[in-house]
PDB file of C-alpha atoms in Angstrom:
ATOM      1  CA  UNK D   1      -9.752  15.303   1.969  1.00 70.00           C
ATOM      2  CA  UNK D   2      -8.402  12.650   0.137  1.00 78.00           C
ATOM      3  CA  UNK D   3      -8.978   8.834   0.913  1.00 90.00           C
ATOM      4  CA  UNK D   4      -7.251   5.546  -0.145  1.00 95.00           C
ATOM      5  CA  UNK D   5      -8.382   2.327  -0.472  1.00 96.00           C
ATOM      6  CA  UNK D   6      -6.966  -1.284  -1.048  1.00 96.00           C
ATOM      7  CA  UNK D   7      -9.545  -3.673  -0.925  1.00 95.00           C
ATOM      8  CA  UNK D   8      -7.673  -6.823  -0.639  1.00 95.00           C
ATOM      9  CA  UNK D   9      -6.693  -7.736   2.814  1.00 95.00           C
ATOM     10  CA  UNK D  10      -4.547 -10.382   1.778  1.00 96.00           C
ATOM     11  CA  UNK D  11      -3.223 -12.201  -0.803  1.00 97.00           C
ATOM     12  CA  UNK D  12      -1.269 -15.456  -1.503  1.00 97.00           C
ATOM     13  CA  UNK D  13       0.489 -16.586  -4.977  1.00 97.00           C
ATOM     14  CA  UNK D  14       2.957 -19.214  -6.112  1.00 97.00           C
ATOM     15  CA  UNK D  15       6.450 -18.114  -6.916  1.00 97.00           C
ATOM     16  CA  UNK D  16       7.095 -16.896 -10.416  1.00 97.00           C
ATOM     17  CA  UNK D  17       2.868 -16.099 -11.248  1.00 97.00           C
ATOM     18  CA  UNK D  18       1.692 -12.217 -11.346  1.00 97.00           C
ATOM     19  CA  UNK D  19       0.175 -10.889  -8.865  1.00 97.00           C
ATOM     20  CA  UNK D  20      -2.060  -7.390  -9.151  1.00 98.00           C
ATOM     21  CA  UNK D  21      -2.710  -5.503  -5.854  1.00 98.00           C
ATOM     22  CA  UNK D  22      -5.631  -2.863  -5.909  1.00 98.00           C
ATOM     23  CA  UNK D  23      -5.861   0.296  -4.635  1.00 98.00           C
ATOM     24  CA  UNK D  24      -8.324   3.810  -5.447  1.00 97.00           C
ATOM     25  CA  UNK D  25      -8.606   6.758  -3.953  1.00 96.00           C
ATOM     26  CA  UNK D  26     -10.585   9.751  -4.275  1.00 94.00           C
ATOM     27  CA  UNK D  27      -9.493  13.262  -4.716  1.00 91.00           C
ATOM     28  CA  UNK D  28     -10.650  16.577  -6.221  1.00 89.00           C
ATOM     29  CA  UNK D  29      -7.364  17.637  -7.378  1.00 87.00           C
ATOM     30  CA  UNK D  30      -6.212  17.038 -11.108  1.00 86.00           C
ATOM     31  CA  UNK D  31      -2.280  16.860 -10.625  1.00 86.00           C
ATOM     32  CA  UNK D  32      -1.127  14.766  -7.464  1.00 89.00           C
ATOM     33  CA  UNK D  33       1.314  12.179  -7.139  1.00 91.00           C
ATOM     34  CA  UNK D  34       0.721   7.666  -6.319  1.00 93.00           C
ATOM     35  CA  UNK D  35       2.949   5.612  -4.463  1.00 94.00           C
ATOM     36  CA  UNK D  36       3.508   1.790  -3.900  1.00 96.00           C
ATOM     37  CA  UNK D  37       5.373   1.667  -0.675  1.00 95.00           C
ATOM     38  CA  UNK D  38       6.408  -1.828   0.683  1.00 95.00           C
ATOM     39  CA  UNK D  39       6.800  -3.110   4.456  1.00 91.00           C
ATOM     40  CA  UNK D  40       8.702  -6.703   4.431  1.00 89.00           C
ATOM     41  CA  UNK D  41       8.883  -8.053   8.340  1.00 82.00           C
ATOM     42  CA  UNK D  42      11.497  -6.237   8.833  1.00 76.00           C
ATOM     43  CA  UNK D  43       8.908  -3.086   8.927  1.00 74.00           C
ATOM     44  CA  UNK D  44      10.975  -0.753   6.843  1.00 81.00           C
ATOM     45  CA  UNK D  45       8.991   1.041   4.784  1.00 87.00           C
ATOM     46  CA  UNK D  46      10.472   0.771   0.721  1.00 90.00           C
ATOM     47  CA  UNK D  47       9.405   2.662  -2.126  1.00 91.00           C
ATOM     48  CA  UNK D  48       8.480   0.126  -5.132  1.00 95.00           C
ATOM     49  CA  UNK D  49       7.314   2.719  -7.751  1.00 94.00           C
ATOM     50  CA  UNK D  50       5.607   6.551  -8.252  1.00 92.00           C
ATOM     51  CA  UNK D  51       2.989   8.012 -10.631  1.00 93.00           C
ATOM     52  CA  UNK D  52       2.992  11.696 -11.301  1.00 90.00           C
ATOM     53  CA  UNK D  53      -0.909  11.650 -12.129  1.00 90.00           C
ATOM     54  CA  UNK D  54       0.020  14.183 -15.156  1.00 88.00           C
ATOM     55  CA  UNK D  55       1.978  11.447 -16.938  1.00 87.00           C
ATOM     56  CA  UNK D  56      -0.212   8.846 -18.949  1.00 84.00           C
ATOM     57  CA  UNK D  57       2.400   6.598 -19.251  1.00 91.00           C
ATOM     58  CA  UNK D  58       2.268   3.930 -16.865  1.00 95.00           C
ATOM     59  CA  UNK D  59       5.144   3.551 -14.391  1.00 93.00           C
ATOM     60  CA  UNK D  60       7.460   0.471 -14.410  1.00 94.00           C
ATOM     61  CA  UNK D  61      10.491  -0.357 -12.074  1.00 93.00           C
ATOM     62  CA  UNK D  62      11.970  -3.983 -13.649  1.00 95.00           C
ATOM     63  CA  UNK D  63       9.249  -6.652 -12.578  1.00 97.00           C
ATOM     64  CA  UNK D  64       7.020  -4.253 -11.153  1.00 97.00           C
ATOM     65  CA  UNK D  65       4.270  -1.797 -12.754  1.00 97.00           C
ATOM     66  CA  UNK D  66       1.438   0.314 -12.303  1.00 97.00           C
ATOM     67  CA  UNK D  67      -2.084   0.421 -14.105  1.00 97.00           C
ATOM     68  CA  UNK D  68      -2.692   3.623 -13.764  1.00 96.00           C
ATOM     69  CA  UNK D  69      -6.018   5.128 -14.842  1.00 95.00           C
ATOM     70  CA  UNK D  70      -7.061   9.104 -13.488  1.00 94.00           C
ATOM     71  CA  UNK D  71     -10.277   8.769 -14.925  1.00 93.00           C
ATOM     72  CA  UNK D  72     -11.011   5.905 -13.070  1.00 95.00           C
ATOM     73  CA  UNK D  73      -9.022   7.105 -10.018  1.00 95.00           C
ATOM     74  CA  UNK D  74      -7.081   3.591  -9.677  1.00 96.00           C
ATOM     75  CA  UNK D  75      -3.735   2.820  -9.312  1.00 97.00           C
ATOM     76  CA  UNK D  76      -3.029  -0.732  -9.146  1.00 98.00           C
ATOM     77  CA  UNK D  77       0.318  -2.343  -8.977  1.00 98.00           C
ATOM     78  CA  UNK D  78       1.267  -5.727 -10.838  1.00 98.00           C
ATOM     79  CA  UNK D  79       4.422  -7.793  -9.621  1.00 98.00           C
ATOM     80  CA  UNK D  80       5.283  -9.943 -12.363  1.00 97.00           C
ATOM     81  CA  UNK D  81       7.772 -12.722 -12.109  1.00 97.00           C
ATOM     82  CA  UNK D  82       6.775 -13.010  -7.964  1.00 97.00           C
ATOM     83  CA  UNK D  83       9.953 -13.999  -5.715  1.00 97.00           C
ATOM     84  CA  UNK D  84       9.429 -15.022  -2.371  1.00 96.00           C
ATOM     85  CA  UNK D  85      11.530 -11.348  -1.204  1.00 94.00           C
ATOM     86  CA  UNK D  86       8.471  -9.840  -2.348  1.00 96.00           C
ATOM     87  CA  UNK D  87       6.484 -11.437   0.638  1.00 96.00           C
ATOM     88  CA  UNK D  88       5.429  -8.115   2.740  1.00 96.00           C
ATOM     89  CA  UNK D  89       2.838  -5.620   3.552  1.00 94.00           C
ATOM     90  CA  UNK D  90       2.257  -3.300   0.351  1.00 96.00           C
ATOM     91  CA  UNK D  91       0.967   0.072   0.816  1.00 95.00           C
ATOM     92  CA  UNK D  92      -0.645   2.505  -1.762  1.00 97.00           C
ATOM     93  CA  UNK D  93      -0.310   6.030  -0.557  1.00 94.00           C
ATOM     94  CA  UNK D  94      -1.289  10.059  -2.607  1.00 93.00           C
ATOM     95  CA  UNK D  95       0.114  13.440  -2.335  1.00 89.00           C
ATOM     96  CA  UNK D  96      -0.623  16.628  -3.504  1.00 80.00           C
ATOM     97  CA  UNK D  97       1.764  18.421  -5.469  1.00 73.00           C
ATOM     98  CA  UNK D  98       0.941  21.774  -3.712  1.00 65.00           C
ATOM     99  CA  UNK D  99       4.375  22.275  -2.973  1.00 64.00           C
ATOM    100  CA  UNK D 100       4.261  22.302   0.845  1.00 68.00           C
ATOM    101  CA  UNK D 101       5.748  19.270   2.727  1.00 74.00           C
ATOM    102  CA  UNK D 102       2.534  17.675   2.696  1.00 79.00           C
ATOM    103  CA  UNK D 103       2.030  14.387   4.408  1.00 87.00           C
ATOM    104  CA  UNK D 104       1.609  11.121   2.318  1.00 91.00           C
ATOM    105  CA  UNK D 105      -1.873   9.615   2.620  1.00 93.00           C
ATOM    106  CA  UNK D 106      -2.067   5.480   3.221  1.00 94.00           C
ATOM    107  CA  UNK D 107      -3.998   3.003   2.585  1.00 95.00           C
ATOM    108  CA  UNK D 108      -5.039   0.181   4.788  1.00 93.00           C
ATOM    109  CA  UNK D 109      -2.273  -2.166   3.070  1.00 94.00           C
ATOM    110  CA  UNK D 110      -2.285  -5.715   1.400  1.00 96.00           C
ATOM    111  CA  UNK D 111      -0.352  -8.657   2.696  1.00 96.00           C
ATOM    112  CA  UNK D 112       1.147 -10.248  -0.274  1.00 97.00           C
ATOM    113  CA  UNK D 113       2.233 -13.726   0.349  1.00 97.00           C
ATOM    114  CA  UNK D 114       4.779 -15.758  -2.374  1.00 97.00           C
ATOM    115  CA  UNK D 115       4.323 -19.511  -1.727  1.00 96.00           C
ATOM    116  CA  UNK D 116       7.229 -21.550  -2.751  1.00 95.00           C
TER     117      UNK D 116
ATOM    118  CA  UNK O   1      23.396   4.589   0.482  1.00 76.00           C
ATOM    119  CA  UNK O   2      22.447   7.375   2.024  1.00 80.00           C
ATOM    120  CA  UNK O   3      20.256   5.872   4.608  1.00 89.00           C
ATOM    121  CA  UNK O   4      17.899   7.345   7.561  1.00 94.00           C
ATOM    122  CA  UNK O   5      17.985   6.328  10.927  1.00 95.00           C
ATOM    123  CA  UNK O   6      16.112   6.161  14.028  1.00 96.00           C
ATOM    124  CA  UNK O   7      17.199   5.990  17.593  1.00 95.00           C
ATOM    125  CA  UNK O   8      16.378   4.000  19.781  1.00 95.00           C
ATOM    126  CA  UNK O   9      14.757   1.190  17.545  1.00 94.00           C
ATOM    127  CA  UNK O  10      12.815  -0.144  20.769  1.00 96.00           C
ATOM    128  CA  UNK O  11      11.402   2.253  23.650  1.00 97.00           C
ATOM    129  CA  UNK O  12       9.666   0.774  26.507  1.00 97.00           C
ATOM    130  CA  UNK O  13       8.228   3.478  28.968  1.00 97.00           C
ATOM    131  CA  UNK O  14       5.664   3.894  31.778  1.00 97.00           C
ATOM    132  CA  UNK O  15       2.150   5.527  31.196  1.00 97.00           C
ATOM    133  CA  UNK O  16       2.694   9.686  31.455  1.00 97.00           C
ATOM    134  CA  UNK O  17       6.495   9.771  31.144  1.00 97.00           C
ATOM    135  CA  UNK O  18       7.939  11.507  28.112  1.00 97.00           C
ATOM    136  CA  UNK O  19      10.331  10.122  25.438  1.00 97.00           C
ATOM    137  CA  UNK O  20      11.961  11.455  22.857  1.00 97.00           C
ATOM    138  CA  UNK O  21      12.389   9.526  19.449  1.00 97.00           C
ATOM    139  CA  UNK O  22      15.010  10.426  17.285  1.00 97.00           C
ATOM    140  CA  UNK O  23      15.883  10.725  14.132  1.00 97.00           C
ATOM    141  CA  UNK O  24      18.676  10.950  11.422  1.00 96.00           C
ATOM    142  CA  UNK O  25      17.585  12.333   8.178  1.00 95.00           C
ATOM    143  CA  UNK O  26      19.513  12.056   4.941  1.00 94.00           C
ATOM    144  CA  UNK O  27      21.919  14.972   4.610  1.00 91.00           C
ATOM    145  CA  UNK O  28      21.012  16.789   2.128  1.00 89.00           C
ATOM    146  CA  UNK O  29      17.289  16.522   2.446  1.00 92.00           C
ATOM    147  CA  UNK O  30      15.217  19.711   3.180  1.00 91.00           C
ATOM    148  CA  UNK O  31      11.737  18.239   4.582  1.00 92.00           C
ATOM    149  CA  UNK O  32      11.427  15.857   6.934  1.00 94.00           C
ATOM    150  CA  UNK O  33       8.452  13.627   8.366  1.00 96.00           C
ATOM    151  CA  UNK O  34       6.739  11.408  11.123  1.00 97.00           C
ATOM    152  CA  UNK O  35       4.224   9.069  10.867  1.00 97.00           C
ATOM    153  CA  UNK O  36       2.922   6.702  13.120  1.00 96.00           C
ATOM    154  CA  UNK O  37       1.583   2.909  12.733  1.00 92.00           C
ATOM    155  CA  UNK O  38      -0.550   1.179  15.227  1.00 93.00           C
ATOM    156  CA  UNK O  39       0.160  -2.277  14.909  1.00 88.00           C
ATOM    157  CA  UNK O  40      -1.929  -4.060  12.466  1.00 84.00           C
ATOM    158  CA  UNK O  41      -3.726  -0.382  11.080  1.00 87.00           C
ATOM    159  CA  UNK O  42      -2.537   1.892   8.425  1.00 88.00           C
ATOM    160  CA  UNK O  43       0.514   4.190   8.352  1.00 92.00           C
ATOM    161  CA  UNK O  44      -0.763   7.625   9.670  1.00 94.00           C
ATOM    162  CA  UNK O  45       0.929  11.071   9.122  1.00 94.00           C
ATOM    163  CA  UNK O  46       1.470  12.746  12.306  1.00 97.00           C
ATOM    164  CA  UNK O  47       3.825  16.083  11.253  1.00 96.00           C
ATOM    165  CA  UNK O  48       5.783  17.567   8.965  1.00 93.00           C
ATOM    166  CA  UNK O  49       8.755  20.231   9.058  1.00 93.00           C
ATOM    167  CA  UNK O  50      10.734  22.729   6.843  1.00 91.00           C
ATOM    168  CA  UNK O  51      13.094  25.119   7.575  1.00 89.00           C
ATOM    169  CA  UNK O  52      12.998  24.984  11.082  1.00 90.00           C
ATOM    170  CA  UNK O  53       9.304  25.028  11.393  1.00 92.00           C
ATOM    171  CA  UNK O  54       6.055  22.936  11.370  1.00 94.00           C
ATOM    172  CA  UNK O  55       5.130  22.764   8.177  1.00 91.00           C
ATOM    173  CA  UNK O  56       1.389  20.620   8.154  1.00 90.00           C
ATOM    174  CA  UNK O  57      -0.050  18.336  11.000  1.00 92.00           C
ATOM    175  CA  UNK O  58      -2.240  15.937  11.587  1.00 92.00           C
ATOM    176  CA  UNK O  59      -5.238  15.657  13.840  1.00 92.00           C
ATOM    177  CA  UNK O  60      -3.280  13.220  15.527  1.00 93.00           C
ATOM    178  CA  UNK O  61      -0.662  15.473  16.544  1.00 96.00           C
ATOM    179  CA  UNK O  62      -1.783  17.223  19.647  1.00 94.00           C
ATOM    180  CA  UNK O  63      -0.287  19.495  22.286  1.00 94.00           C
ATOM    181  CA  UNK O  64       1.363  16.170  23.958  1.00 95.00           C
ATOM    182  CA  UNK O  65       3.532  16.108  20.646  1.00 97.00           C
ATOM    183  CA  UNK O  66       6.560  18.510  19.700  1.00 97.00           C
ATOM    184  CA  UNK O  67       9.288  18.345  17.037  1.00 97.00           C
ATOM    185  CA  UNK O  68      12.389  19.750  16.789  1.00 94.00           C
ATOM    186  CA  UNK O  69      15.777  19.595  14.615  1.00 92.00           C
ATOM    187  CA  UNK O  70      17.885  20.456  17.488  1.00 86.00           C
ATOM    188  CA  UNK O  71      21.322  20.381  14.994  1.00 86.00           C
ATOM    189  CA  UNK O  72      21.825  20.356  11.495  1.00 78.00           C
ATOM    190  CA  UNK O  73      21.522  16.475  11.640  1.00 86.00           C
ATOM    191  CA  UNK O  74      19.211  15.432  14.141  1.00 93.00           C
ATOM    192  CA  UNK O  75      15.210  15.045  13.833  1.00 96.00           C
ATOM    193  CA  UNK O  76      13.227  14.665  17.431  1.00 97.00           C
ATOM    194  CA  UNK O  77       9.343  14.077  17.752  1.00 98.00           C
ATOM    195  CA  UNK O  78       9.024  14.243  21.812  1.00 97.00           C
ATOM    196  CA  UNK O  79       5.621  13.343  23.472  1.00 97.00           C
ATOM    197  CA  UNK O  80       5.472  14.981  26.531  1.00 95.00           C
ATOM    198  CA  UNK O  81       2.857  12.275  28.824  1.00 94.00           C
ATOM    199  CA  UNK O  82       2.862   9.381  27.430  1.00 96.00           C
ATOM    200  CA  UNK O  83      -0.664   7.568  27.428  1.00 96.00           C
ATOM    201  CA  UNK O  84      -1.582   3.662  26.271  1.00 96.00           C
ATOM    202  CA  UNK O  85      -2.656   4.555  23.166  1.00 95.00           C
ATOM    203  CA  UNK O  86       0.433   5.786  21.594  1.00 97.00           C
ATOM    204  CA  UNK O  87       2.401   1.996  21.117  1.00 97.00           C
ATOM    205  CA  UNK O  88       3.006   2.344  18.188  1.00 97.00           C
ATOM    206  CA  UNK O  89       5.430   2.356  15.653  1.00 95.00           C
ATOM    207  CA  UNK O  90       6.929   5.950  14.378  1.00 97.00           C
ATOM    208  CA  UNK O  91       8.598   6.384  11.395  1.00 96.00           C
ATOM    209  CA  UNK O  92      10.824   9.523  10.159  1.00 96.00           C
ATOM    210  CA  UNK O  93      11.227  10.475   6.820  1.00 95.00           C
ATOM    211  CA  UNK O  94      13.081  12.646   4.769  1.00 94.00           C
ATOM    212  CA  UNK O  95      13.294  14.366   1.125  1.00 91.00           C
ATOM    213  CA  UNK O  96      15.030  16.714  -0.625  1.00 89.00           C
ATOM    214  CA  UNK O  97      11.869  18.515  -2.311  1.00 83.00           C
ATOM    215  CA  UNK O  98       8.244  19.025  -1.163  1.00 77.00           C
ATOM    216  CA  UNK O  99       5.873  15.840  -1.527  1.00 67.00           C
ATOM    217  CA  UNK O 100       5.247  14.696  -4.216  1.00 66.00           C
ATOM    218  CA  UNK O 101       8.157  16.305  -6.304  1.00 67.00           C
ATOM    219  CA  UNK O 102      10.351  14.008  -4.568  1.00 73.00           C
ATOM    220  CA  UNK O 103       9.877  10.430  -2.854  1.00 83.00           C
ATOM    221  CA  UNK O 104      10.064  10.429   0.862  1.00 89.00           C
ATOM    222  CA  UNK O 105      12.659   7.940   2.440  1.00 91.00           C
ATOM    223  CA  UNK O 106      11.739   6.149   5.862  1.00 93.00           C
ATOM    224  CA  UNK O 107      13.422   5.247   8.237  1.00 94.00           C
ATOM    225  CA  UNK O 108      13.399   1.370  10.076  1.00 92.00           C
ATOM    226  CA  UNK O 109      11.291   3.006  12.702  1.00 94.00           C
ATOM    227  CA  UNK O 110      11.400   2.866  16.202  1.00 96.00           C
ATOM    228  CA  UNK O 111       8.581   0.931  18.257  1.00 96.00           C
ATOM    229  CA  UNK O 112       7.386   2.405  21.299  1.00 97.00           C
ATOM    230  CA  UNK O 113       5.906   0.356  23.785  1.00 97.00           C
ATOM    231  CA  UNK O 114       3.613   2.150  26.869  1.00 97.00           C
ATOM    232  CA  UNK O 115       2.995  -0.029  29.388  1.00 96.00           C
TER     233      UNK O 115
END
């Protein structure tokens, strides 16, 4: 089974720096799929960005992109340009590309805080 | 845009009763989801369900837990005795292709409170 982990709790920046959030995850499979999900107070969860593992090329979605590196099995995300919208709960999550409506797998989450 | 929904988005209910969360999908999606979120853990899969049947489940989901797509619009995860342990937070989501292949939209989630 596959696992994922974020080891950062918590973290707090000033508006405008970067900010990179960690998160690994172990799998035996060679072709899956990596998600950045994020949960502002409102508790909706919001896709940020995806990573077919088959693609080298790292992911980007405007101020936000992924490190990406399948030999290492990590997948962090870096927010560059940090508003204070972006305060929330961020969540790095897998899936299989069997093919099957397969579940996503979570991690434990990292609250990202923008200080003004 | 297309958006899905969740019905009611608070439930309050006594210990052993049964509720029924519900769920909108977006139209023209295909597969559709719940998880589940203790407050302060992790998001946890609970279910998943194509064409009218269960497709994978979790550990989590037990005999106490059922879904159903009743119509060709609604989505309902039903727990049949309600215990403490299940406040929570349950979230529905939807896609048009299998994981993975597609992204899976959630829902705002309804919180259930067991008292």
């Amino acid at each position: 089974a596959q696992t994922v982990t974020q080891s950062q709790p918590e973290m707090s920046v000033q508006e405008a720096e970067t900010v990179t959030l960690s998160c690994t995850y172990d799998t035996s499979e060679n072709n899956y799929y990596l998600f950045w999900y994020k949960q502002p107070p409102s508790r909706q969860m919001i896709l940020v960005i995806r990573q077919e593992a088959y693609k080298q090329q790292n992911a980007t979605e405007n101020r936000f992109s992924v490190n990406f590196q399948k030999a290492a099995k990590s997948f962090s995300l870096k927010i560059s340009d940090s508003q204070l919208g972006d305060t929330a709960m961020y969540f790095c999550a897998f899936s299989h590309s069997g093919g099957g409506a397969d579940g996503l797998t979570f991690g434990k989450g990292t609250h990202l805080i923008i200080q003004p | 845009e297309p958006e899905v929904t969740q019905t009611p988005s608070h439930q309050v209910t006594q210990m052993g009763q049964e509720v029924i969360l519900r769920c909108v999908p977006i139209s023209n999606h295909l597969y559709f989801y719940w998880y589940r979120q203790i407050l302060g853990q992790k998001v946890e899969f609970l279910v998943s369900f194509y064409n009218n049947e269960i497709s994978e489940k979790s550990e989590i989901f037990d005999d106490q837990f059922s879904v159903e797509r009743p119509d060709g619009s609604n989505f309902t995860l039903k727990i049949r005795s309600t215990k403490l342990e299940d406040s929570a937070m349950y979230f529905c989501a939807s896609s048009i292709s299998p994981t993975g292949t597609d992204t899976q939209y959630f829902g705002p989630g309804t919180r259930l409170t067991v008292l």
